[in-house]
Amino acid sequence: MNKDHKVLYSGMQATGNLTLGNYLGALKNWVSLADEYECYYGVMDLHSLTVRQDPAEFRKRARALLTLYIAAGIDPEKNCLYLQSSVPCHAELAWILDCFTYMGELSRMTQFKDKSAKHADNVNAGLFTYPVLMAADILLYQTDVVPVGQDQLQHLEITRDIAQRFNSIYGDVFAIPEPYIGKVGAKIMSLQDPSKKMSKSDENPNASIYLMDDPDTIRRKCKRAITDSEATIAYRDEQPGLKNLFDIYCTCTGKSSDEAVAEFQGQGYGQLKEAVGEAVVGILKPMQDRMAEIAADKSYLDRVIKENAERAYYSANKTLRKVKKKIGLTEMPR
Ligand code: TYM
């Protein structure tokens, strides 16, 4: 890990089936930014506890997510990939920051409003203070940049507000992080309703491409994607289904929207859908194969988990100790 570089921090929840949205909106950018920064990527298992988890399944998913990070091309020797719950500083700083965050701020979070409407039978306090734990994740590592999809921007704003509030009382304790949002792919929409984001919790399995879908399923889902009846190849807001397909195509192939529109001019939507399917298979299939290879080597993964947790703890604890000292908590006598 290059210590002269600026710090990048990001993570994903270890819940549900990750979608193409998670990959194109976040993970893909992590890989492209990895060389420029000192990078920390967390498997956010504590965040996942806001929803009841089956313990055995949950443990498997957390490991699988770490495996996915590696399979996507993030080198665990050069970057720090770790499980959030293995670094106790996260929960500790989150409590401290809870005391610097207002109920009013948290009640304005759209994700809290959406999620509490969706899980009306389990609106727990963790769901409410979720953004504070996320602020702790980011601030512990003196982060400069946080690559996320658009849906996390509000959480980044509150992180900055909390950090600035704390700094204005105690001096420059935290670096103030900036979001990094990719030019395309920051909001991949549902294939069945392009007014909604593609989400792992969508009830309609055809709405999302899951990272573990097999090639035929991916092709079928792309073929069934909702478009429009205009029969015009264009990249514009008035044709949101088509625009989303172009976004997926462009993010997978690296082409610009103008290039992609030119490529499909005079062709039917069917041909575009087929090409989108192939582009997605071309990205996901090699990643799935690589995941299977890595998962087969249990001792390798165990070593990655242990060594990276130690590195993450070392960095996080430096900030936590500074915070505790600043606010007047008693240090352990030497
Ligand atoms: P999560 O697990 O919901 O999503 C992980 C990442 O995927 C992005 N994303 C999308 N991007 C484009 N289109 C979509 N349809 C789409 N769906 C999801 C998300 O924006 C995110 O970047 N709270 C975070 C996890 C977290 C975190 C952090 C992130 C916890 N602590 C600290 C960064 C830094 C979350 O639930 O993401």
Coordinates of C-alpha atoms and ligand atoms in Angstrom, one line a residue:
M1 CA 0.0 0.0 0.0
N2 CA 1.4 3.4 -1.0
K3 CA 1.4 5.6 2.1
D4 CA 2.2 8.8 0.0
H5 CA -1.2 8.5 -1.7
K6 CA -4.4 10.0 -0.7
V7 CA -6.9 7.7 1.1
L8 CA -9.9 6.1 -0.6
Y9 CA -12.6 4.3 1.4
S10 CA -15.7 2.4 0.3
G11 CA -17.7 -0.7 1.1
M12 CA -20.8 -2.7 0.4
Q13 CA -23.3 -4.4 2.6
A14 CA -23.0 -8.1 2.9
T15 CA -26.7 -8.6 2.3
G16 CA -28.8 -10.1 -0.5
N17 CA -27.8 -10.8 -4.0
L18 CA -25.5 -8.1 -5.3
T19 CA -26.6 -6.6 -8.6
L20 CA -25.0 -5.2 -11.7
G21 CA -25.8 -1.8 -10.2
N22 CA -23.5 -2.5 -7.3
Y23 CA -20.8 -3.5 -9.7
L24 CA -21.1 -0.7 -12.3
G25 CA -21.9 2.0 -9.8
A26 CA -19.2 1.2 -7.3
L27 CA -17.0 -1.9 -7.5
K28 CA -15.8 -1.1 -11.1
N29 CA -14.7 2.4 -10.1
W30 CA -12.9 0.9 -7.0
V31 CA -10.8 -1.2 -9.4
S32 CA -9.9 1.7 -11.7
L33 CA -9.0 4.0 -8.8
A34 CA -7.0 1.5 -6.8
D35 CA -3.6 2.5 -8.2
E36 CA -4.0 6.2 -7.4
Y37 CA -4.9 5.9 -3.7
E38 CA -4.2 4.1 -0.5
C39 CA -7.4 2.1 -0.5
Y40 CA -9.7 0.5 2.2
Y41 CA -12.6 -1.6 1.1
G42 CA -14.9 -2.9 3.8
V43 CA -17.4 -5.7 3.8
M44 CA -20.1 -3.8 5.8
D45 CA -21.4 -6.7 7.9
L46 CA -22.4 -4.5 10.8
H47 CA -24.6 -2.4 8.6
S48 CA -26.4 -5.6 7.4
L49 CA -27.7 -6.2 10.9
T50 CA -30.4 -3.7 10.5
V51 CA -32.2 -6.5 8.7
R52 CA -32.5 -9.9 10.5
Q53 CA -29.9 -12.4 9.1
D54 CA -29.7 -16.1 9.1
P55 CA -26.3 -16.6 11.0
A56 CA -24.8 -19.4 8.8
E57 CA -25.9 -17.8 5.5
F58 CA -24.7 -14.3 6.7
R59 CA -21.2 -15.6 7.5
K60 CA -21.0 -17.2 4.1
R61 CA -22.1 -14.0 2.3
A62 CA -19.6 -11.9 4.1
R63 CA -16.7 -14.1 2.9
A64 CA -18.2 -14.3 -0.6
L65 CA -18.3 -10.5 -0.8
L66 CA -14.6 -10.3 0.2
T67 CA -13.9 -12.9 -2.5
L68 CA -15.9 -10.8 -5.0
Y69 CA -13.7 -7.8 -4.3
I70 CA -10.6 -9.8 -5.1
A71 CA -12.2 -11.5 -8.1
A72 CA -13.2 -8.0 -9.5
G73 CA -9.5 -7.2 -9.5
I74 CA -8.7 -5.6 -6.2
D75 CA -5.3 -6.9 -5.0
P76 CA -5.5 -7.7 -1.3
E77 CA -1.7 -7.3 -0.9
K78 CA -1.8 -3.7 -2.2
N79 CA -5.2 -2.7 -0.8
C80 CA -6.8 -3.3 2.5
L81 CA -9.9 -5.5 2.1
Y82 CA -11.5 -6.4 5.4
L83 CA -14.6 -7.2 7.4
Q84 CA -16.0 -4.2 9.2
S85 CA -16.9 -6.3 12.3
S86 CA -13.3 -7.4 12.7
V87 CA -12.2 -3.8 13.5
P88 CA -14.0 -2.8 16.7
C89 CA -13.1 0.9 16.3
H90 CA -16.1 1.3 13.9
A91 CA -18.7 0.6 16.5
E92 CA -16.9 2.6 19.1
L93 CA -16.5 5.7 16.9
A94 CA -20.1 5.4 15.7
W95 CA -21.3 5.7 19.3
I96 CA -19.2 8.8 19.9
L97 CA -20.4 10.4 16.6
D98 CA -24.0 9.5 17.6
C99 CA -23.6 12.1 20.2
F100 CA -22.6 14.7 17.6
T101 CA -25.5 14.0 15.3
Y102 CA -29.1 15.3 15.5
M103 CA -32.3 13.4 15.3
G104 CA -33.6 15.9 12.8
E105 CA -30.7 15.3 10.4
L106 CA -31.2 11.5 10.6
S107 CA -34.9 11.8 10.0
R108 CA -34.3 13.6 6.8
M109 CA -32.4 10.7 5.2
T110 CA -34.4 9.4 2.3
Q111 CA -32.9 5.9 2.6
F112 CA -34.2 5.7 6.2
K113 CA -37.6 6.8 5.1
D114 CA -37.7 4.3 2.2
K115 CA -36.4 1.4 4.3
S116 CA -38.6 2.0 7.3
A117 CA -41.6 2.1 5.0
K118 CA -40.5 -1.2 3.4
H119 CA -39.8 -2.9 6.7
A120 CA -42.5 -1.4 8.8
D121 CA -42.4 -4.3 11.2
N122 CA -38.7 -3.8 12.1
V123 CA -37.9 0.0 12.2
N124 CA -35.0 -0.5 14.6
A125 CA -32.7 2.1 16.1
G126 CA -29.8 0.8 13.9
L127 CA -31.7 1.7 10.8
F128 CA -32.0 5.2 12.1
T129 CA -28.4 5.6 13.1
Y130 CA -27.1 3.7 10.1
P131 CA -25.5 6.9 8.5
V132 CA -23.5 7.5 11.6
L133 CA -21.9 4.1 11.4
M134 CA -21.1 4.9 7.8
A135 CA -19.6 8.2 8.8
A136 CA -17.4 6.4 11.4
D137 CA -16.3 3.9 8.7
I138 CA -15.1 6.8 6.5
L139 CA -13.7 9.1 9.1
L140 CA -11.7 6.5 10.9
Y141 CA -9.3 6.2 7.9
Q142 CA -8.8 10.0 7.3
T143 CA -10.4 9.4 3.9
D144 CA -10.1 11.8 1.0
V145 CA -12.4 10.2 -1.5
V146 CA -15.4 7.8 -1.3
P147 CA -16.5 6.2 -4.6
V148 CA -20.2 5.3 -4.4
G149 CA -23.3 5.3 -6.5
Q150 CA -25.7 8.2 -6.5
D151 CA -28.0 6.7 -3.8
Q152 CA -25.2 7.1 -1.2
L153 CA -24.6 10.9 -1.8
Q154 CA -26.9 12.0 1.1
H155 CA -25.0 9.7 3.5
L156 CA -21.7 11.3 2.3
E157 CA -23.2 14.8 3.0
I158 CA -24.1 13.9 6.5
T159 CA -20.6 12.4 7.0
R160 CA -19.1 15.7 6.0
D161 CA -21.4 17.6 8.2
I162 CA -20.6 15.5 11.3
A163 CA -16.9 15.7 10.5
Q164 CA -17.0 19.5 10.2
R165 CA -19.0 19.9 13.3
F166 CA -16.5 17.7 15.3
N167 CA -13.5 19.6 13.8
S168 CA -15.0 23.0 14.6
I169 CA -15.1 22.0 18.3
Y170 CA -11.8 20.0 18.6
G171 CA -9.6 21.2 15.8
D172 CA -8.6 19.2 12.6
V173 CA -9.2 15.7 13.8
F174 CA -10.9 14.3 10.6
A175 CA -10.1 14.7 7.0
I176 CA -13.2 15.9 5.1
P177 CA -14.1 13.3 2.4
E178 CA -15.3 14.0 -1.1
P179 CA -17.7 11.6 -2.9
Y180 CA -16.5 10.1 -6.2
I181 CA -19.4 9.4 -8.6
G182 CA -18.6 7.7 -11.9
K183 CA -19.6 9.6 -15.1
V184 CA -21.8 6.7 -16.3
G185 CA -23.3 3.9 -14.3
A186 CA -23.8 5.9 -11.1
K187 CA -27.4 5.0 -11.1
I188 CA -28.3 1.8 -12.9
M189 CA -32.1 1.5 -13.2
S190 CA -34.4 -1.5 -12.9
L191 CA -34.8 -3.4 -16.2
Q192 CA -38.6 -3.7 -15.5
D193 CA -39.2 -0.1 -14.3
P194 CA -36.6 2.4 -15.4
S195 CA -37.9 5.0 -12.9
K196 CA -36.6 2.9 -10.0
K197 CA -32.9 2.0 -9.3
M198 CA -31.8 -1.5 -9.8
S199 CA -32.0 -3.0 -6.3
K200 CA -31.1 -6.3 -4.6
S201 CA -34.4 -6.2 -2.7
D202 CA -36.6 -5.9 -5.8
E203 CA -39.3 -8.5 -5.7
N204 CA -39.3 -9.0 -9.4
P205 CA -36.2 -11.1 -10.3
N206 CA -36.3 -9.9 -13.9
A207 CA -35.7 -6.3 -12.7
S208 CA -32.1 -6.9 -11.6
I209 CA -29.2 -8.7 -13.0
Y210 CA -27.5 -10.4 -10.1
L211 CA -23.7 -10.7 -10.2
M212 CA -24.1 -14.5 -9.8
D213 CA -26.6 -14.9 -12.7
D214 CA -25.5 -17.4 -15.3
P215 CA -25.0 -16.2 -18.9
D216 CA -28.4 -17.4 -20.2
T217 CA -30.3 -15.7 -17.4
I218 CA -28.4 -12.5 -18.1
R219 CA -29.2 -12.7 -21.8
R220 CA -32.9 -13.4 -21.0
K221 CA -33.2 -10.6 -18.6
C222 CA -31.7 -8.1 -21.0
K223 CA -34.0 -9.3 -23.8
R224 CA -37.0 -8.8 -21.5
A225 CA -36.0 -5.3 -20.4
I226 CA -38.7 -2.7 -20.7
T227 CA -38.0 -0.1 -23.4
D228 CA -40.7 2.0 -25.3
S229 CA -42.7 2.1 -28.4
E230 CA -40.9 4.9 -30.2
A231 CA -38.6 2.6 -32.1
T232 CA -35.9 5.3 -32.3
I233 CA -32.3 4.7 -31.2
A234 CA -31.4 7.7 -29.0
Y235 CA -29.8 8.4 -25.6
R236 CA -32.2 10.8 -23.9
D237 CA -34.3 11.1 -20.7
E238 CA -37.6 10.7 -22.6
Q239 CA -36.6 7.1 -23.3
P240 CA -35.4 6.0 -19.9
G241 CA -35.5 2.2 -20.5
L242 CA -33.3 2.6 -23.6
K243 CA -31.0 5.2 -21.8
N244 CA -30.5 2.6 -19.0
L245 CA -29.5 -0.1 -21.5
F246 CA -27.1 2.3 -23.1
D247 CA -25.6 3.2 -19.7
I248 CA -25.1 -0.5 -19.0
Y249 CA -23.6 -1.0 -22.4
C250 CA -21.3 2.0 -22.2
T251 CA -20.1 1.2 -18.6
C252 CA -19.3 -2.4 -19.6
T253 CA -17.6 -1.6 -22.9
G254 CA -16.0 1.8 -22.1
K255 CA -17.7 3.4 -25.1
S256 CA -19.3 6.9 -24.9
S257 CA -23.1 7.3 -25.4
D258 CA -22.5 9.0 -28.8
E259 CA -20.4 6.1 -30.0
A260 CA -23.0 3.6 -28.8
V261 CA -25.9 5.4 -30.4
A262 CA -24.0 5.6 -33.7
E263 CA -23.2 1.9 -33.5
F264 CA -26.9 0.9 -33.2
Q265 CA -28.4 3.5 -35.5
G266 CA -30.8 1.8 -38.0
Q267 CA -31.0 -1.3 -35.9
G268 CA -33.9 -2.6 -33.7
Y269 CA -34.1 -2.6 -29.9
G270 CA -33.7 -6.4 -30.1
Q271 CA -30.1 -6.1 -31.4
L272 CA -29.2 -3.5 -28.8
K273 CA -30.6 -5.8 -26.0
E274 CA -28.6 -8.7 -27.4
A275 CA -25.4 -6.7 -27.4
V276 CA -26.1 -5.4 -23.8
G277 CA -26.5 -9.1 -22.7
E278 CA -23.2 -10.1 -24.3
A279 CA -21.4 -7.1 -22.8
V280 CA -22.6 -8.0 -19.3
V281 CA -21.8 -11.7 -19.7
G282 CA -18.3 -10.6 -20.9
I283 CA -17.8 -8.8 -17.6
L284 CA -19.5 -11.1 -15.2
K285 CA -18.6 -14.6 -16.4
P286 CA -14.8 -14.2 -15.9
M287 CA -15.4 -12.6 -12.5
Q288 CA -17.6 -15.5 -11.4
D289 CA -15.0 -18.0 -12.6
R290 CA -12.3 -16.2 -10.7
M291 CA -14.5 -16.1 -7.5
A292 CA -14.9 -19.9 -7.6
E293 CA -11.2 -20.3 -7.9
I294 CA -10.5 -18.0 -4.9
A295 CA -13.2 -19.5 -2.8
A296 CA -11.7 -23.0 -3.2
D297 CA -8.6 -21.9 -1.4
K298 CA -9.9 -21.5 2.2
S299 CA -6.5 -20.9 3.8
Y300 CA -5.7 -18.1 1.4
L301 CA -8.9 -16.3 2.2
D302 CA -8.4 -16.8 5.9
R303 CA -5.0 -15.2 5.7
V304 CA -6.3 -12.3 3.7
I305 CA -9.1 -11.7 6.3
K306 CA -6.7 -11.8 9.2
E307 CA -3.8 -9.8 7.8
N308 CA -6.0 -7.1 6.4
A309 CA -8.0 -6.7 9.6
E310 CA -4.8 -6.1 11.4
R311 CA -3.8 -3.4 8.9
A312 CA -7.2 -1.8 9.0
Y313 CA -7.2 -1.8 12.8
Y314 CA -3.8 -0.1 13.0
S315 CA -5.0 2.8 10.9
A316 CA -8.5 3.1 12.4
N317 CA -7.1 2.9 16.0
K318 CA -4.8 5.9 15.4
T319 CA -7.8 8.1 14.6
L320 CA -9.9 6.6 17.4
R321 CA -7.2 7.3 20.0
K322 CA -6.9 10.9 18.8
V323 CA -10.7 11.3 19.1
K324 CA -10.9 9.8 22.6
K325 CA -8.1 12.1 23.8
K326 CA -9.7 15.2 22.3
I327 CA -13.1 14.6 23.9
G328 CA -11.5 13.8 27.3
L329 CA -12.0 10.0 27.6
T330 CA -9.3 8.5 29.9
E331 CA -6.5 6.8 28.2
M332 CA -5.3 3.4 29.5
P333 CA -2.4 4.1 31.9
R334 CA 0.8 2.7 30.4
Ligands
TYM1 P1 -24.9 -0.8 -0.8 O1 -24.4 -2.1 -0.2 O2 -26.4 -0.6 -0.8 O3 -24.4 -0.6 -2.2 C1 -23.0 -0.7 -2.5 C2 -22.6 0.3 -3.6 O4 -23.3 0.1 -4.8 C3 -23.9 1.3 -5.2 N1 -25.2 1.0 -5.9 C4 -25.5 1.4 -7.1 N2 -24.9 2.1 -8.0 C5 -25.5 2.3 -9.2 N3 -26.7 1.9 -9.6 C6 -27.4 1.1 -8.7 N4 -28.6 0.7 -9.0 C7 -26.8 0.9 -7.4 N5 -27.3 0.2 -6.3 C8 -26.2 0.2 -5.4 C9 -24.2 2.1 -3.9 O5 -24.3 3.5 -4.2 C10 -22.9 1.8 -3.2 O6 -21.8 2.6 -3.6 N6 -24.3 2.3 3.0 C11 -23.6 1.6 2.0 C12 -22.5 0.8 2.4 C13 -21.5 1.5 3.2 C14 -20.5 2.4 2.8 C15 -19.7 2.8 3.9 C16 -20.1 2.9 1.5 C17 -21.3 1.4 4.6 N7 -20.3 2.2 5.0 C18 -18.7 3.7 3.8 C19 -19.1 3.7 1.4 C20 -18.4 4.2 2.6 C21 -24.6 0.7 1.2 O7 -25.6 0.3 1.8 O8 -24.3 0.4 0.0

